[in-house]
mmCIF file of C-alpha atoms in Angstrom:
data_model
loop_
_atom_site.group_PDB
_atom_site.id
_atom_site.type_symbol
_atom_site.label_atom_id
_atom_site.label_comp_id
_atom_site.label_asym_id
_atom_site.label_seq_id
_atom_site.Cartn_x
_atom_site.Cartn_y
_atom_site.Cartn_z
ATOM 1 C CA MET A 1101 101.767 175.501 38.324
ATOM 2 C CA LEU A 1102 105.229 176.533 39.468
ATOM 3 C CA SER A 1103 106.425 179.734 37.811
ATOM 4 C CA TYR A 1104 109.560 180.714 39.746
ATOM 5 C CA GLN A 1105 112.837 180.582 37.821
ATOM 6 C CA HIS A 1106 115.920 181.713 39.657
ATOM 7 C CA ALA A 1107 117.695 182.780 36.461
ATOM 8 C CA TYR A 1108 115.929 186.148 36.762
ATOM 9 C CA HIS A 1109 117.585 186.702 40.152
ATOM 10 C CA ALA A 1110 120.916 184.864 39.852
ATOM 11 C CA GLY A 1111 123.788 186.422 41.755
ATOM 12 C CA ASN A 1112 121.648 188.873 43.719
ATOM 13 C CA PHE A 1113 122.348 189.927 47.303
ATOM 14 C CA ALA A 1114 120.325 187.008 48.663
ATOM 15 C CA ASP A 1115 122.496 184.555 46.721
ATOM 16 C CA VAL A 1116 125.580 186.182 48.209
ATOM 17 C CA GLN A 1117 124.339 185.681 51.763
ATOM 18 C CA LYS A 1118 122.958 182.192 51.121
ATOM 19 C CA HIS A 1119 125.942 180.735 49.294
ATOM 20 C CA LEU A 1120 128.560 182.347 51.520
ATOM 21 C CA THR A 1121 126.778 180.812 54.520
ATOM 22 C CA LEU A 1122 126.628 177.436 52.764
ATOM 23 C CA TYR A 1123 130.311 177.665 51.856
ATOM 24 C CA ALA A 1124 131.258 178.457 55.465
ATOM 25 C CA VAL A 1125 129.226 175.540 56.842
ATOM 26 C CA VAL A 1126 130.634 173.019 54.349
ATOM 27 C CA ASP A 1127 134.181 174.295 54.916
ATOM 28 C CA TYR A 1128 133.795 173.495 58.602
ATOM 29 C CA LEU A 1129 132.201 170.087 58.044
ATOM 30 C CA LEU A 1130 135.080 169.026 55.810
ATOM 31 C CA ARG A 1131 137.500 169.302 58.716
ATOM 32 C CA LYS A 1132 136.417 165.771 59.701
ATOM 33 C CA LYS A 1133 136.911 162.717 57.495
ATOM 34 C CA SER A 1134 133.563 161.014 58.179
ATOM 35 C CA ALA A 1135 131.174 160.889 55.247
ATOM 36 C CA ILE A 1136 128.467 163.505 54.674
ATOM 37 C CA THR A 1137 125.167 163.296 52.837
ATOM 38 C CA TYR A 1138 124.141 166.619 51.319
ATOM 39 C CA ILE A 1139 120.537 167.231 50.268
ATOM 40 C CA ASP A 1140 119.423 170.271 48.270
ATOM 41 C CA THR A 1141 115.621 170.454 48.291
ATOM 42 C CA HIS A 1142 115.216 173.194 45.657
ATOM 43 C CA ALA A 1143 118.237 172.905 43.407
ATOM 44 C CA GLY A 1144 117.423 175.122 40.422
ATOM 45 C CA ARG A 1145 119.563 175.027 37.287
ATOM 46 C CA GLY A 1146 122.978 174.639 38.883
ATOM 47 C CA LEU A 1147 124.828 177.265 36.841
ATOM 48 C CA TYR A 1148 123.577 180.601 35.503
ATOM 49 C CA PRO A 1149 125.261 182.395 32.595
ATOM 50 C CA LEU A 1150 124.813 186.071 33.398
ATOM 51 C CA GLY A 1151 124.352 186.959 29.749
ATOM 52 C CA THR A 1152 121.046 185.109 29.291
ATOM 53 C CA LYS A 1153 117.912 187.113 28.550
ATOM 54 C CA GLU A 1154 116.362 186.056 31.879
ATOM 55 C CA THR A 1155 119.270 187.304 33.994
ATOM 56 C CA GLN A 1156 119.769 190.420 31.889
ATOM 57 C CA ARG A 1157 116.122 191.391 32.291
ATOM 58 C CA LEU A 1158 116.543 192.426 35.946
ATOM 59 C CA GLN A 1159 120.350 192.348 36.283
ATOM 60 C CA GLU A 1160 120.047 191.805 40.027
ATOM 61 C CA TYR A 1161 123.616 190.490 40.123
ATOM 62 C CA ARG A 1162 124.800 194.090 39.674
ATOM 63 C CA GLU A 1163 123.627 194.808 43.228
ATOM 64 C CA GLY A 1164 124.856 191.468 44.551
ATOM 65 C CA ILE A 1165 127.899 189.542 43.397
ATOM 66 C CA TRP A 1166 129.122 192.135 40.884
ATOM 67 C CA PRO A 1167 130.476 194.774 43.332
ATOM 68 C CA LEU A 1168 132.137 192.029 45.387
ATOM 69 C CA TRP A 1169 133.815 190.619 42.304
ATOM 70 C CA GLN A 1170 135.003 194.089 41.319
ATOM 71 C CA ALA A 1171 136.515 194.533 44.785
ATOM 72 C CA SER A 1172 138.408 191.213 44.673
ATOM 73 C CA GLY A 1173 141.978 191.746 45.781
ATOM 74 C CA GLN A 1174 141.030 194.624 48.054
ATOM 75 C CA LEU A 1175 139.081 192.600 50.605
ATOM 76 C CA THR A 1176 140.717 191.420 53.813
ATOM 77 C CA ASP A 1177 138.441 188.686 55.130
ATOM 78 C CA PRO A 1178 139.806 185.135 54.597
ATOM 79 C CA LEU A 1179 136.381 183.453 54.382
ATOM 80 C CA LEU A 1180 135.140 185.931 51.781
ATOM 81 C CA ASN A 1181 138.363 185.739 49.771
ATOM 82 C CA GLY A 1182 138.204 181.940 49.779
ATOM 83 C CA TRP A 1183 134.614 182.039 48.570
ATOM 84 C CA LEU A 1184 135.420 184.492 45.774
ATOM 85 C CA ALA A 1185 138.416 182.410 44.708
ATOM 86 C CA THR A 1186 136.144 179.363 44.468
ATOM 87 C CA LEU A 1187 133.656 181.412 42.458
ATOM 88 C CA GLY A 1188 136.507 182.236 40.088
ATOM 89 C CA SER A 1189 136.910 178.547 39.285
ATOM 90 C CA ALA A 1190 133.367 178.552 37.837
ATOM 91 C CA GLN A 1191 134.342 181.117 35.202
ATOM 92 C CA PRO A 1192 135.587 180.132 31.734
ATOM 93 C CA HIS A 1193 138.062 182.983 32.107
ATOM 94 C CA ALA A 1194 139.057 183.430 35.753
ATOM 95 C CA SER A 1195 139.411 187.209 35.568
ATOM 96 C CA GLU A 1196 135.926 187.767 34.072
ATOM 97 C CA LEU A 1197 132.619 187.186 35.878
ATOM 98 C CA THR A 1198 130.273 185.639 33.304
ATOM 99 C CA HIS A 1199 128.564 182.854 35.297
ATOM 100 C CA TYR A 1200 127.014 182.558 38.719
ATOM 101 C CA PRO A 1201 126.794 179.061 40.236
ATOM 102 C CA GLY A 1202 123.747 177.888 42.155
ATOM 103 C CA SER A 1203 123.724 175.632 45.189
ATOM 104 C CA PRO A 1204 124.224 172.361 43.225
ATOM 105 C CA TRP A 1205 127.587 173.699 42.073
ATOM 106 C CA TRP A 1206 128.611 174.949 45.519
ATOM 107 C CA LEU A 1207 127.705 171.567 47.031
ATOM 108 C CA SER A 1208 129.263 169.397 44.326
ATOM 109 C CA GLN A 1209 132.661 171.120 44.212
ATOM 110 C CA PRO A 1210 133.945 169.903 47.615
ATOM 111 C CA LEU A 1211 132.457 166.382 47.369
ATOM 112 C CA ARG A 1212 134.845 163.664 48.490
ATOM 113 C CA GLU A 1213 134.660 160.030 47.438
ATOM 114 C CA GLN A 1214 132.833 159.082 50.640
ATOM 115 C CA ASP A 1215 130.227 161.866 50.396
ATOM 116 C CA ARG A 1216 126.826 161.848 48.682
ATOM 117 C CA LEU A 1217 124.695 164.623 47.159
ATOM 118 C CA THR A 1218 121.002 164.509 46.240
ATOM 119 C CA LEU A 1219 119.509 167.401 44.264
ATOM 120 C CA PHE A 1220 115.737 167.843 44.045
ATOM 121 C CA GLU A 1221 114.016 170.107 41.525
ATOM 122 C CA LEU A 1222 110.277 170.148 40.829
ATOM 123 C CA HIS A 1223 110.041 172.747 38.049
ATOM 124 C CA PRO A 1224 110.282 170.797 34.749
ATOM 125 C CA GLY A 1225 112.214 173.468 32.893
ATOM 126 C CA GLU A 1226 114.660 174.032 35.727
ATOM 127 C CA HIS A 1227 115.211 170.299 36.133
ATOM 128 C CA GLU A 1228 115.932 170.015 32.417
ATOM 129 C CA HIS A 1229 118.630 172.666 32.754
ATOM 130 C CA LEU A 1230 120.011 170.914 35.843
ATOM 131 C CA SER A 1231 120.219 167.653 33.898
ATOM 132 C CA THR A 1232 122.721 169.231 31.504
ATOM 133 C CA GLN A 1233 125.146 170.203 34.275
ATOM 134 C CA SER A 1234 128.270 168.137 34.852
ATOM 135 C CA LEU A 1235 128.234 166.532 38.302
ATOM 136 C CA PRO A 1236 130.473 163.972 40.042
ATOM 137 C CA PRO A 1237 129.263 160.356 40.300
ATOM 138 C CA GLN A 1238 128.409 160.805 43.993
ATOM 139 C CA ALA A 1239 125.624 163.232 43.000
ATOM 140 C CA GLN A 1240 122.127 162.377 41.808
ATOM 141 C CA ARG A 1241 119.332 164.560 40.420
ATOM 142 C CA ILE A 1242 115.696 163.849 41.261
ATOM 143 C CA TYR A 1243 112.736 165.431 39.492
ATOM 144 C CA GLY A 1244 110.345 165.858 42.391
ATOM 145 C CA ASP A 1245 109.223 167.656 45.537
ATOM 146 C CA GLY A 1246 112.285 168.314 47.671
ATOM 147 C CA LEU A 1247 110.542 168.610 51.031
ATOM 148 C CA ALA A 1248 108.682 165.337 50.505
ATOM 149 C CA GLY A 1249 111.877 163.773 49.196
ATOM 150 C CA LEU A 1250 113.847 164.896 52.234
ATOM 151 C CA SER A 1251 111.357 163.198 54.533
ATOM 152 C CA GLU A 1252 111.716 159.986 52.526
ATOM 153 C CA LEU A 1253 115.536 160.034 52.637
ATOM 154 C CA VAL A 1254 116.028 160.464 56.378
ATOM 155 C CA PRO A 1255 117.671 158.855 58.199
ATOM 156 C CA VAL A 1256 120.644 158.646 55.832
ATOM 157 C CA THR A 1257 123.359 156.002 55.687
ATOM 158 C CA THR A 1258 126.306 158.360 56.284
ATOM 159 C CA PRO A 1259 127.340 159.537 59.759
ATOM 160 C CA ARG A 1260 126.528 163.163 58.946
ATOM 161 C CA LEU A 1261 123.786 165.065 57.119
ATOM 162 C CA CYS A 1262 123.718 168.611 55.747
ATOM 163 C CA VAL A 1263 120.546 169.976 54.124
ATOM 164 C CA LEU A 1264 119.853 173.192 52.226
ATOM 165 C CA ILE A 1265 116.179 174.206 52.089
ATOM 166 C CA ASP A 1266 115.630 177.084 49.701
ATOM 167 C CA PRO A 1267 112.030 177.321 48.418
ATOM 168 C CA SER A 1268 110.646 180.133 46.311
ATOM 169 C CA TYR A 1269 107.785 180.586 48.832
ATOM 170 C CA GLU A 1270 105.381 181.184 45.941
ATOM 171 C CA ARG A 1271 102.704 179.692 48.196
ATOM 172 C CA LYS A 1272 102.185 180.948 51.752
ATOM 173 C CA ALA A 1273 101.749 177.337 52.863
ATOM 174 C CA GLU A 1274 105.430 176.693 52.120
ATOM 175 C CA TYR A 1275 106.515 178.483 55.302
ATOM 176 C CA GLN A 1276 104.681 175.916 57.447
ATOM 177 C CA GLU A 1277 105.714 173.074 55.154
ATOM 178 C CA VAL A 1278 109.342 173.974 55.797
ATOM 179 C CA VAL A 1279 108.719 173.918 59.556
ATOM 180 C CA ASP A 1280 107.161 170.462 59.251
ATOM 181 C CA ALA A 1281 109.988 169.108 57.077
ATOM 182 C CA VAL A 1282 112.691 170.474 59.385
ATOM 183 C CA THR A 1283 111.008 169.090 62.498
ATOM 184 C CA TYR A 1284 110.533 165.660 60.938
ATOM 185 C CA SER A 1285 114.118 165.501 59.635
ATOM 186 C CA LEU A 1286 115.642 166.406 62.986
ATOM 187 C CA ALA A 1287 113.524 163.779 64.709
ATOM 188 C CA LYS A 1288 115.207 161.244 62.412
ATOM 189 C CA VAL A 1289 118.735 162.746 62.404
ATOM 190 C CA ARG A 1290 119.147 164.753 65.590
ATOM 191 C CA HIS A 1291 122.587 166.200 64.820
ATOM 192 C CA ALA A 1292 121.900 167.137 61.181
ATOM 193 C CA VAL A 1293 122.971 170.599 60.051
ATOM 194 C CA LEU A 1294 120.077 172.295 58.250
ATOM 195 C CA LEU A 1295 120.233 175.607 56.406
ATOM 196 C CA VAL A 1296 116.971 177.388 55.597
ATOM 197 C CA TRP A 1297 116.754 180.481 53.411
ATOM 198 C CA TYR A 1298 113.762 182.825 53.585
ATOM 199 C CA PRO A 1299 112.839 186.139 51.923
ATOM 200 C CA LEU A 1300 112.069 189.334 53.794
ATOM 201 C CA LEU A 1301 108.944 190.769 52.179
ATOM 202 C CA PRO A 1302 106.639 193.591 53.377
ATOM 203 C CA ALA A 1303 103.842 191.059 54.021
ATOM 204 C CA GLY A 1304 105.940 189.507 56.795
ATOM 205 C CA ASN A 1305 104.971 185.902 56.047
ATOM 206 C CA HIS A 1306 108.387 184.707 57.203
ATOM 207 C CA HIS A 1307 107.134 185.042 60.797
ATOM 208 C CA THR A 1308 105.132 181.842 60.247
ATOM 209 C CA LEU A 1309 108.445 180.078 59.660
ATOM 210 C CA LEU A 1310 110.267 181.699 62.563
ATOM 211 C CA ASN A 1311 107.461 181.249 65.082
ATOM 212 C CA GLY A 1312 106.889 177.662 64.003
ATOM 213 C CA LEU A 1313 110.537 176.779 64.552
ATOM 214 C CA ARG A 1314 110.639 178.609 67.906
ATOM 215 C CA GLU A 1315 107.759 176.447 69.090
ATOM 216 C CA SER A 1316 109.087 173.205 67.588
ATOM 217 C CA GLY A 1317 111.342 172.197 70.461
ATOM 218 C CA ILE A 1318 114.506 172.401 68.303
ATOM 219 C CA ARG A 1319 117.317 173.497 70.598
ATOM 220 C CA LYS A 1320 119.887 175.329 68.446
ATOM 221 C CA ILE A 1321 118.754 177.681 65.687
ATOM 222 C CA TRP A 1322 120.966 180.558 64.565
ATOM 223 C CA ARG A 1323 119.509 183.348 62.451
ATOM 224 C CA SER A 1324 121.080 185.994 60.234
ATOM 225 C CA GLU A 1325 119.506 188.631 58.018
ATOM 226 C CA LEU A 1326 120.851 190.902 55.326
ATOM 227 C CA HIS A 1327 118.692 194.011 54.913
ATOM 228 C CA ARG A 1328 119.072 196.139 51.781
ATOM 229 C CA HIS A 1329 116.783 198.895 53.051
ATOM 230 C CA THR A 1330 114.068 199.574 55.608
ATOM 231 C CA PRO A 1331 110.605 198.647 54.300
ATOM 232 C CA ASN A 1332 107.790 201.183 54.242
ATOM 233 C CA GLU A 1333 104.194 201.365 53.048
ATOM 234 C CA GLN A 1334 105.343 201.849 49.453
ATOM 235 C CA SER A 1335 107.807 198.926 49.509
ATOM 236 C CA HIS A 1336 107.472 196.211 46.919
ATOM 237 C CA GLY A 1337 109.486 193.061 46.516
ATOM 238 C CA MET A 1338 112.212 191.664 48.711
ATOM 239 C CA TYR A 1339 113.875 194.149 51.055
ATOM 240 C CA GLY A 1340 116.131 191.579 52.672
ATOM 241 C CA SER A 1341 117.248 187.987 52.943
ATOM 242 C CA GLY A 1342 117.322 185.611 55.906
ATOM 243 C CA MET A 1343 119.223 182.449 56.759
ATOM 244 C CA LEU A 1344 118.617 179.952 59.535
ATOM 245 C CA VAL A 1345 121.264 177.397 60.482
ATOM 246 C CA ILE A 1346 120.154 174.608 62.770
ATOM 247 C CA ASN A 1347 122.960 172.936 64.732
ATOM 248 C CA PRO A 1348 125.439 175.498 63.362
ATOM 249 C CA PRO A 1349 129.170 174.766 63.375
ATOM 250 C CA TRP A 1350 131.190 176.388 66.121
ATOM 251 C CA GLY A 1351 132.305 179.927 65.272
ATOM 252 C CA LEU A 1352 130.021 180.305 62.249
ATOM 253 C CA ASP A 1353 128.469 183.520 63.560
ATOM 254 C CA GLU A 1354 131.841 185.226 64.023
ATOM 255 C CA ARG A 1355 133.227 184.113 60.653
ATOM 256 C CA LEU A 1356 130.176 185.359 58.775
ATOM 257 C CA ALA A 1357 129.991 188.621 60.713
ATOM 258 C CA ALA A 1358 133.586 189.378 59.719
ATOM 259 C CA ALA A 1359 132.881 188.554 56.062
ATOM 260 C CA MET A 1360 129.682 190.596 56.020
ATOM 261 C CA ALA A 1361 131.543 193.590 57.440
ATOM 262 C CA ASN A 1362 133.437 193.597 54.123
ATOM 263 C CA ILE A 1363 130.300 192.999 52.046
ATOM 264 C CA THR A 1364 127.647 195.418 53.336
ATOM 265 C CA PRO A 1365 129.501 198.646 52.408
ATOM 266 C CA LEU A 1366 129.622 197.380 48.812
ATOM 267 C CA LEU A 1367 125.866 196.791 48.645
ATOM 268 C CA GLY A 1368 124.744 200.330 49.434
ATOM 269 C CA SER A 1369 124.590 202.752 52.337
ATOM 270 C CA GLU A 1370 121.371 201.278 53.741
ATOM 271 C CA SER A 1371 122.623 197.686 53.782
ATOM 272 C CA ASP A 1372 122.697 196.118 57.222
ATOM 273 C CA TYR A 1373 123.653 192.664 58.470
ATOM 274 C CA ARG A 1374 122.468 191.302 61.808
ATOM 275 C CA SER A 1375 122.501 187.929 63.523
ATOM 276 C CA GLU A 1376 121.211 186.315 66.700
ATOM 277 C CA TRP A 1377 120.171 182.995 68.202
ATOM 278 C CA LEU A 1378 116.548 182.361 67.350
ATOM 279 C CA VAL A 1379 116.653 179.450 69.811
ATOM 280 C CA GLY A 1380 119.572 178.448 71.970
ATOM 281 C CA GLU A 1381 122.768 180.052 73.156
#
């Protein structure tokens, strides 16, 4: 039985890294007119009111999006300012942060007439919430397993493919399942751009994902991590967040490094951002 509900964590530091990376990738892809198919394998609710009892229970957004929002107008990075301005359009009142949008919102906003978006969600309650969200006609929601669904959809009919893979990793087996899904998808669509989020936990299970992809034969995998603090023997929960981008757009690493230089000082003195090529250049 799936138990994970992202509402408890909406707007946290991992969301900041994940959605800023997604925004930067999509912004680059839109420079060309050819159609794009977007696939979100673990969509969640789509939009998270910060005042709900779930989000208020942990209030993780106060150590994520909240300090960035408070600093709006003082930040100098163009990518970050563009992302925050887009976030503002999700608010009923632009000057007040009351909602945090999930990946379905970030992917649906820039959809053009020629593009397509498929959103998978397996948790029944989360899918019910997603079904209430307003989406453009080019988007479809599917109640089902996103990794299995991705394998069924490739190859796609559009010239380009962009996939976000963002599991909860409730089961250790998911790390290898992601490796298998990525490898299969790239065998079908060699130039697809795939984004994979992973948590940094003291158990270190993310190494199954990283090692599996290193050994997969995939040629270009870029990796970034946002660390909130250094883990120790007493650490519990997520100490950091990781993103992999396979076939990353040109200049992505530099654009994100500049944005993160504005972000990390706002997240605490121990916050640290680092990036490298896991495989490739």
